XYZ file of C-alpha atoms in Angstrom:
460
model
C 0.000 0.000 0.000
C 1.302 3.460 -0.789
C 1.703 6.018 2.042
C -1.754 7.407 1.482
C -3.560 4.096 0.986
C -5.274 2.875 -2.154
C -6.730 5.970 -3.778
C -10.440 5.916 -4.541
C -12.014 7.253 -7.685
C -14.319 10.260 -7.692
C -17.288 8.026 -8.541
C -16.565 5.798 -5.553
C -16.609 8.819 -3.276
C -19.814 10.226 -4.755
C -21.489 6.851 -4.329
C -21.309 7.435 -0.556
C -23.350 10.653 -0.699
C -26.794 10.387 0.936
C -28.443 12.536 -1.749
C -27.831 14.699 -4.804
C -27.614 17.901 -2.737
C -24.764 16.408 -0.714
C -22.938 15.450 -3.904
C -23.113 19.022 -5.167
C -22.134 20.539 -1.818
C -19.247 18.099 -1.428
C -18.060 18.885 -4.943
C -17.772 22.578 -4.049
C -15.412 21.650 -1.203
C -13.198 19.432 -3.383
C -10.531 22.129 -3.734
C -7.575 23.104 -1.504
C -8.991 26.588 -0.756
C -11.198 25.864 2.288
C -8.892 23.178 3.700
C -5.918 23.313 6.040
C -3.817 20.763 7.957
C -4.931 17.963 5.646
C -3.152 14.644 5.753
C -3.425 10.938 5.042
C -1.804 7.717 6.084
C -2.439 4.147 5.015
C -5.948 4.035 6.464
C -7.329 7.526 7.081
C -7.717 11.044 5.669
C -8.234 14.177 7.790
C -8.360 17.937 7.545
C -9.785 21.250 8.811
C -12.446 22.937 6.678
C -13.250 26.630 6.997
C -16.921 27.219 7.723
C -19.132 30.127 8.705
C -17.904 30.168 12.311
C -14.571 31.049 13.875
C -13.453 27.452 14.323
C -12.904 25.287 11.269
C -14.710 21.949 11.111
C -12.657 18.879 11.953
C -13.278 16.097 9.417
C -11.708 12.642 9.468
C -12.448 9.545 7.385
C -11.423 5.988 8.163
C -11.086 4.700 4.598
C -10.846 1.099 5.793
C -14.427 1.279 7.107
C -15.236 3.536 5.599
C -16.436 5.589 8.560
C -16.733 9.327 9.047
C -16.593 11.972 11.764
C -17.035 15.719 11.458
C -17.572 18.461 14.041
C -20.199 20.184 11.880
C -23.891 20.061 12.955
C -25.091 18.339 9.777
C -27.442 15.387 10.223
C -26.456 13.906 6.884
C -23.973 11.078 6.843
C -21.423 11.464 5.420
C -21.639 15.250 5.511
C -20.469 17.555 2.734
C -17.149 18.171 4.512
C -16.275 14.469 4.618
C -17.280 14.130 0.968
C -15.261 17.203 -0.025
C -12.192 15.903 1.827
C -12.439 12.508 0.105
C -12.949 14.136 -3.291
C -9.870 16.304 -2.713
C -7.831 13.226 -1.732
C -9.153 11.148 -4.642
C -8.819 13.782 -7.326
C -5.386 15.294 -6.747
C -2.479 13.153 -5.559
C -0.540 16.169 -4.317
C -3.419 17.926 -2.550
C -3.295 15.762 0.605
C 0.162 15.039 1.966
C 1.170 11.900 3.862
C 1.582 12.304 7.600
C 0.556 11.367 11.116
C -2.982 12.223 12.285
C -3.384 15.113 14.771
C -4.640 14.332 18.276
C -8.332 14.963 17.575
C -8.280 12.599 14.591
C -5.952 10.044 16.180
C -8.144 9.637 19.275
C -11.215 8.858 17.182
C -9.301 6.470 14.929
C -7.775 4.695 17.936
C -11.201 4.288 19.537
C -12.494 2.708 16.329
C -9.557 0.289 16.214
C -10.115 -0.638 19.854
C -13.803 -1.391 19.254
C -12.930 -3.486 16.220
C -10.411 -5.558 18.181
C -12.634 -5.986 21.238
C -14.068 -9.514 21.601
C -17.716 -9.920 20.736
C -18.916 -9.861 24.356
C -22.234 -8.183 23.698
C -23.268 -4.616 24.622
C -21.842 -2.918 27.709
C -23.502 -4.153 30.846
C -24.697 -7.371 29.276
C -22.691 -9.518 31.692
C -24.210 -7.798 34.725
C -27.700 -8.786 33.639
C -26.783 -12.458 33.942
C -27.312 -15.249 31.421
C -30.550 -15.444 29.467
C -33.150 -17.932 30.645
C -33.414 -20.474 27.800
C -36.737 -21.810 29.081
C -38.262 -18.336 29.150
C -36.923 -17.655 25.647
C -38.455 -20.923 24.437
C -41.861 -20.000 25.888
C -41.736 -16.547 24.280
C -40.879 -18.097 20.911
C -43.760 -20.556 21.228
C -46.226 -17.793 22.073
C -45.107 -15.771 19.074
C -45.446 -18.766 16.752
C -48.976 -19.272 18.054
C -49.859 -15.622 17.445
C -48.487 -15.727 13.902
C -50.354 -18.981 13.258
C -53.600 -17.365 14.429
C -52.919 -14.347 12.214
C -52.192 -16.527 9.178
C -55.429 -18.474 9.768
C -57.414 -15.244 10.015
C -55.785 -13.903 6.851
C -56.653 -17.123 4.989
C -60.300 -16.604 5.869
C -60.200 -13.005 4.694
C -58.624 -14.012 1.398
C -61.306 -16.682 0.932
C -64.026 -14.086 1.632
C -62.509 -11.743 -0.945
C -62.467 -14.424 -3.636
C -66.047 -15.472 -2.841
C -67.225 -11.849 -3.041
C -65.281 -11.264 -6.260
C -62.135 -9.236 -6.824
C -64.192 -6.335 -8.136
C -65.437 -5.686 -4.596
C -61.894 -4.762 -3.588
C -62.004 -1.823 -5.983
C -65.175 -0.243 -4.689
C -65.035 3.178 -3.126
C -64.009 2.731 0.467
C -61.084 0.447 -0.214
C -62.498 -3.018 0.409
C -60.132 -5.466 2.021
C -60.119 -9.199 2.556
C -63.097 -10.315 4.576
C -65.173 -7.135 4.431
C -67.496 -8.382 1.694
C -66.887 -5.136 -0.152
C -68.104 -3.124 2.822
C -65.029 -0.922 3.058
C -62.790 -2.335 5.766
C -59.423 -0.756 5.033
C -56.399 -2.717 3.916
C -54.463 -0.879 6.583
C -56.735 -2.356 9.246
C -56.040 -5.862 7.945
C -52.316 -5.112 7.966
C -52.607 -3.842 11.536
C -54.142 -7.163 12.527
C -51.062 -8.912 11.168
C -48.821 -6.534 13.146
C -50.802 -7.464 16.262
C -50.099 -11.103 15.356
C -46.355 -10.242 15.340
C -46.104 -11.052 11.618
C -44.680 -7.882 9.996
C -43.914 -9.753 6.768
C -47.587 -10.642 6.317
C -48.550 -7.061 7.180
C -46.236 -5.713 4.477
C -47.735 -8.015 1.838
C -51.278 -7.002 2.823
C -50.334 -3.347 2.306
C -48.990 -4.282 -1.127
C -52.398 -5.781 -1.953
C -54.007 -2.477 -1.085
C -51.621 -0.593 -3.388
C -52.550 -2.875 -6.323
C -56.295 -2.162 -6.111
C -57.528 0.135 -8.904
C -53.933 0.894 -9.966
C -54.278 0.368 -13.702
C -56.449 -1.512 -16.136
C -55.016 -4.949 -15.294
C -55.197 -4.566 -11.508
C -57.602 -7.534 -10.942
C -55.100 -9.944 -12.530
C -52.212 -8.529 -10.524
C -54.316 -8.616 -7.346
C -55.094 -12.286 -7.968
C -51.369 -13.019 -8.383
C -50.521 -11.271 -5.121
C -53.369 -13.032 -3.303
C -52.033 -16.369 -4.563
C -48.519 -15.596 -3.286
C -49.918 -14.485 0.075
C -52.020 -17.658 0.282
C -48.912 -19.719 -0.509
C -47.002 -17.974 2.287
C -49.844 -18.518 4.754
C -50.047 -22.204 3.907
C -46.288 -22.535 4.086
C -46.240 -21.145 7.618
C -49.214 -23.207 8.778
C -47.422 -26.330 7.458
C -43.946 -25.241 8.517
C -43.024 -28.555 10.144
C -43.585 -30.394 6.861
C -41.237 -28.221 4.787
C -37.554 -28.909 4.040
C -35.347 -26.938 6.425
C -34.075 -24.381 3.840
C -37.605 -23.615 2.582
C -38.903 -23.449 6.155
C -36.210 -20.853 6.907
C -37.344 -18.826 3.884
C -40.982 -18.924 5.025
C -40.017 -17.877 8.551
C -38.065 -14.929 7.196
C -40.904 -13.924 4.843
C -43.461 -13.728 7.657
C -41.059 -11.631 9.727
C -39.174 -13.995 12.030
C -35.579 -12.821 12.247
C -32.233 -14.490 12.871
C -29.655 -12.885 15.161
C -26.718 -11.784 13.014
C -24.285 -12.578 15.835
C -25.405 -16.218 15.788
C -24.589 -16.432 12.086
C -20.970 -15.496 12.790
C -20.296 -17.106 16.174
C -23.161 -19.518 16.903
C -22.865 -23.311 16.936
C -23.991 -23.537 13.309
C -21.912 -20.587 12.081
C -20.384 -21.114 8.644
C -18.918 -17.799 7.427
C -17.656 -17.651 3.862
C -14.317 -15.939 3.324
C -13.731 -14.412 -0.090
C -12.636 -11.245 -1.820
C -15.986 -9.524 -2.140
C -16.471 -6.969 -4.914
C -18.907 -4.182 -3.996
C -21.382 -3.997 -6.879
C -23.776 -1.313 -5.622
C -24.807 0.700 -2.602
C -28.356 2.000 -2.500
C -30.144 4.022 0.202
C -33.868 4.517 0.676
C -35.670 6.661 3.258
C -39.357 6.485 4.179
C -39.114 9.387 6.632
C -38.836 7.137 9.682
C -36.184 4.617 8.689
C -33.189 4.727 6.370
C -32.299 1.438 4.693
C -28.969 0.787 3.008
C -28.553 -2.135 0.602
C -25.016 -3.147 -0.361
C -24.636 -5.815 -3.052
C -21.454 -7.900 -3.225
C -20.106 -10.800 -5.249
C -17.378 -13.246 -4.246
C -14.340 -13.383 -6.512
C -13.672 -17.078 -5.780
C -17.165 -18.388 -5.005
C -19.101 -16.246 -7.499
C -21.852 -15.946 -4.870
C -24.063 -12.880 -4.662
C -24.708 -11.282 -1.287
C -26.902 -8.473 0.037
C -25.934 -6.630 3.216
C -28.792 -4.671 4.811
C -28.417 -1.991 7.470
C -30.976 0.320 9.048
C -30.987 3.580 10.976
C -33.688 5.729 12.517
C -34.357 9.294 11.465
C -31.293 11.551 11.638
C -29.010 8.694 12.715
C -26.023 7.622 10.620
C -25.598 4.254 8.971
C -22.298 2.784 10.152
C -21.288 0.701 7.119
C -20.582 2.419 3.794
C -18.890 0.645 0.880
C -18.567 2.465 -2.453
C -19.090 0.360 -5.606
C -15.866 -0.904 -7.132
C -14.033 -1.697 -3.899
C -12.926 -5.226 -2.974
C -12.856 -6.403 0.646
C -11.211 -9.581 1.903
C -13.705 -10.592 4.580
C -16.029 -13.168 6.062
C -19.708 -13.089 5.150
C -22.312 -15.194 6.928
C -25.543 -15.862 5.042
C -28.964 -15.857 6.625
C -30.610 -19.289 6.250
C -32.986 -19.858 3.350
C -33.729 -21.899 0.257
C -31.837 -19.335 -1.866
C -29.531 -17.440 0.540
C -28.780 -13.845 -0.441
C -28.892 -11.630 2.627
C -25.655 -11.776 4.621
C -23.903 -10.084 7.510
C -20.313 -8.869 7.402
C -17.814 -10.519 9.735
C -14.070 -10.184 10.129
C -12.096 -8.196 7.564
C -8.599 -9.376 6.770
C -7.295 -6.397 4.781
C -8.271 -2.823 3.893
C -10.636 -2.327 0.970
C -8.909 -1.762 -2.366
C -10.173 -0.893 -5.867
C -11.389 -3.951 -7.766
C -11.791 -4.954 -11.401
C -14.767 -4.734 -13.708
C -16.858 -7.793 -12.802
C -17.457 -10.583 -15.308
C -21.056 -10.767 -16.435
C -23.671 -12.796 -18.252
C -25.813 -12.415 -21.295
C -29.501 -11.652 -20.961
C -30.656 -15.251 -21.423
C -28.315 -16.431 -18.657
C -29.487 -13.611 -16.376
C -33.127 -14.581 -16.893
C -32.235 -18.200 -16.175
C -30.528 -17.136 -12.918
C -33.667 -15.262 -11.853
C -35.803 -18.271 -12.776
C -33.631 -20.619 -10.718
C -33.844 -18.286 -7.715
C -37.611 -17.952 -8.107
C -37.965 -21.720 -8.110
C -36.407 -21.836 -4.647
C -38.077 -18.685 -3.289
C -41.390 -17.904 -5.086
C -41.767 -14.612 -3.163
C -38.662 -13.049 -4.725
C -39.232 -9.788 -6.582
C -35.829 -9.856 -8.285
C -32.345 -11.357 -8.306
C -29.017 -9.467 -8.627
C -27.158 -10.029 -11.902
C -24.239 -8.525 -13.825
C -24.938 -8.054 -17.539
C -21.892 -7.901 -19.817
C -21.765 -6.362 -23.301
C -25.304 -4.977 -23.311
C -26.466 -1.766 -24.953
C -29.322 0.448 -23.733
C -31.781 1.151 -26.566
C -35.297 2.636 -26.787
C -38.102 0.098 -26.538
C -40.458 -0.831 -29.318
C -42.678 1.975 -30.591
C -40.554 4.392 -28.544
C -42.043 3.152 -25.257
C -39.621 2.793 -22.374
C -36.071 1.470 -22.636
C -34.409 -1.910 -22.770
C -30.932 -3.417 -22.720
C -29.983 -5.669 -25.637
C -27.233 -8.232 -26.122
C -24.464 -7.343 -28.535
C -25.873 -9.736 -31.148
C -29.336 -8.206 -30.838
C -30.932 -11.600 -30.284
C -32.150 -10.921 -26.753
C -33.393 -7.808 -24.974
C -34.686 -7.071 -21.482
C -37.008 -4.143 -20.678
C -35.899 -1.736 -18.009
C -37.940 -1.634 -14.817
C -40.508 1.208 -15.120
C -39.446 2.448 -11.671
C -36.172 3.753 -13.105
C -37.702 5.558 -16.090
C -38.717 8.675 -14.196
C -35.211 9.548 -12.978
C -31.869 10.399 -14.529
C -30.409 6.893 -14.299
C -31.608 5.828 -17.754
C -30.093 8.899 -19.380
C -26.820 8.394 -17.482
C -26.729 4.803 -18.698
C -27.430 5.835 -22.290
C -24.871 8.651 -22.179
C -22.124 6.427 -20.733
C -22.863 3.716 -23.283
C -22.998 6.077 -26.255
C -24.462 3.200 -28.256
C -21.610 0.829 -27.342
C -21.826 -2.262 -25.117
C -21.237 -1.767 -21.388
C -21.168 -3.847 -18.197
C -24.130 -3.132 -15.914
C -25.140 -4.464 -12.511
C -28.739 -4.456 -11.387
C -31.764 -6.479 -10.329
C -33.575 -8.737 -12.775
C -37.206 -9.372 -11.877
C -40.781 -9.595 -13.049
C -40.868 -5.844 -13.706
C -37.753 -5.986 -15.894
C -34.162 -4.959 -15.197
C -33.357 -2.234 -12.660
C -29.815 -0.886 -13.381
C -27.832 0.229 -10.325
C -24.184 0.504 -11.445
C -22.421 0.798 -14.805
C -18.658 0.514 -15.426
C -17.023 3.237 -17.552
C -14.414 1.725 -16.853
C -14.774 2.748 -13.177
C -18.160 2.109 -11.520
C -20.834 4.804 -11.748
C -23.943 4.582 -9.565
C -27.188 5.169 -11.432
């Protein structure tokens, strides 16, 4: 490693930004003018940024995390100062000199290293509370299973009532829901009943049913499809003891039963997978109450896809940030399921470094991969794939967009959800009519592009 660590690209830095406004604000600070006492070593970058007050803001970035700290009052994470510092470091080799971190940066970095090296002994104070009572935990788990079973049985009856009354009743004014006979019981009320049954996964799917109603000319057919999938999930849970273990784990996860991430890494059945994991995409979403970050990875040796999920409440930072294009040598532990995808990050064996353009598939192979995954988990909306040598082109009759193989034999429509933003135009501009490598999600709505290589990764 050089004295300043492996240098990131500008696109990798911008991929960390929480929104477009932060990208623009960070870009304005990507010049030496507002900065003083900047420096970098093999794992961190730091500097003082002049602000509106008398004291400059202290910004430091642990590039091995990456993790960020700034003395500014911004609630965004990373803030514009951290982004500007990284852009300065990434864009101009001479702008940030090698050196030793000052005390304020060194103390924070040392505290992070100490936490990382500390044994996994649970949260502070856990030992003083004494060991958990396994019998009490077993009784709580049994009670929850009974509640979910009762909720699934109730939901089955409501679905049967809806089908007997006719799907058209669900579209009447008042928002008919399963079991109301068209009388107007809200879908939200049905979802609330599933929350009371401690089955948040069922509640989420009921809300999706409500969003389908009267949402286009073919809504009855789509509603029937969603009802069938919900019925399949209900029946799967009610017959859980008769399912193969991997499928049973999928059903449990779909209804909302969670697995402790710590058990995946250190429990008796722990089986972490060590590989060099290429970061394919990082995507944030915010519903006003909760921020969700999805990081997609693929193993260099195993070829396995992985999805790391993290969550944070309003105005709280998300700890893990991995720009697309980096490679990390680390352990991943997969959550159990018939088609494992979600994983938790374990021990890292080396700092993240820039990685290569990933190898990809043709469209037919990508569709086959989605089909195979759907066979194992029928509730999947999509499956992550890398498409190689595809070209974005307008759809037939000028409607929408699609990506086509180089030979023009196969094409895949782009997911309509991406057509209203700038991502499609970025993809088309980067391609310029030539084949590119694109990562995204292939599903029943089409292909949702998330990252394109040009040759460095660009988030869409």
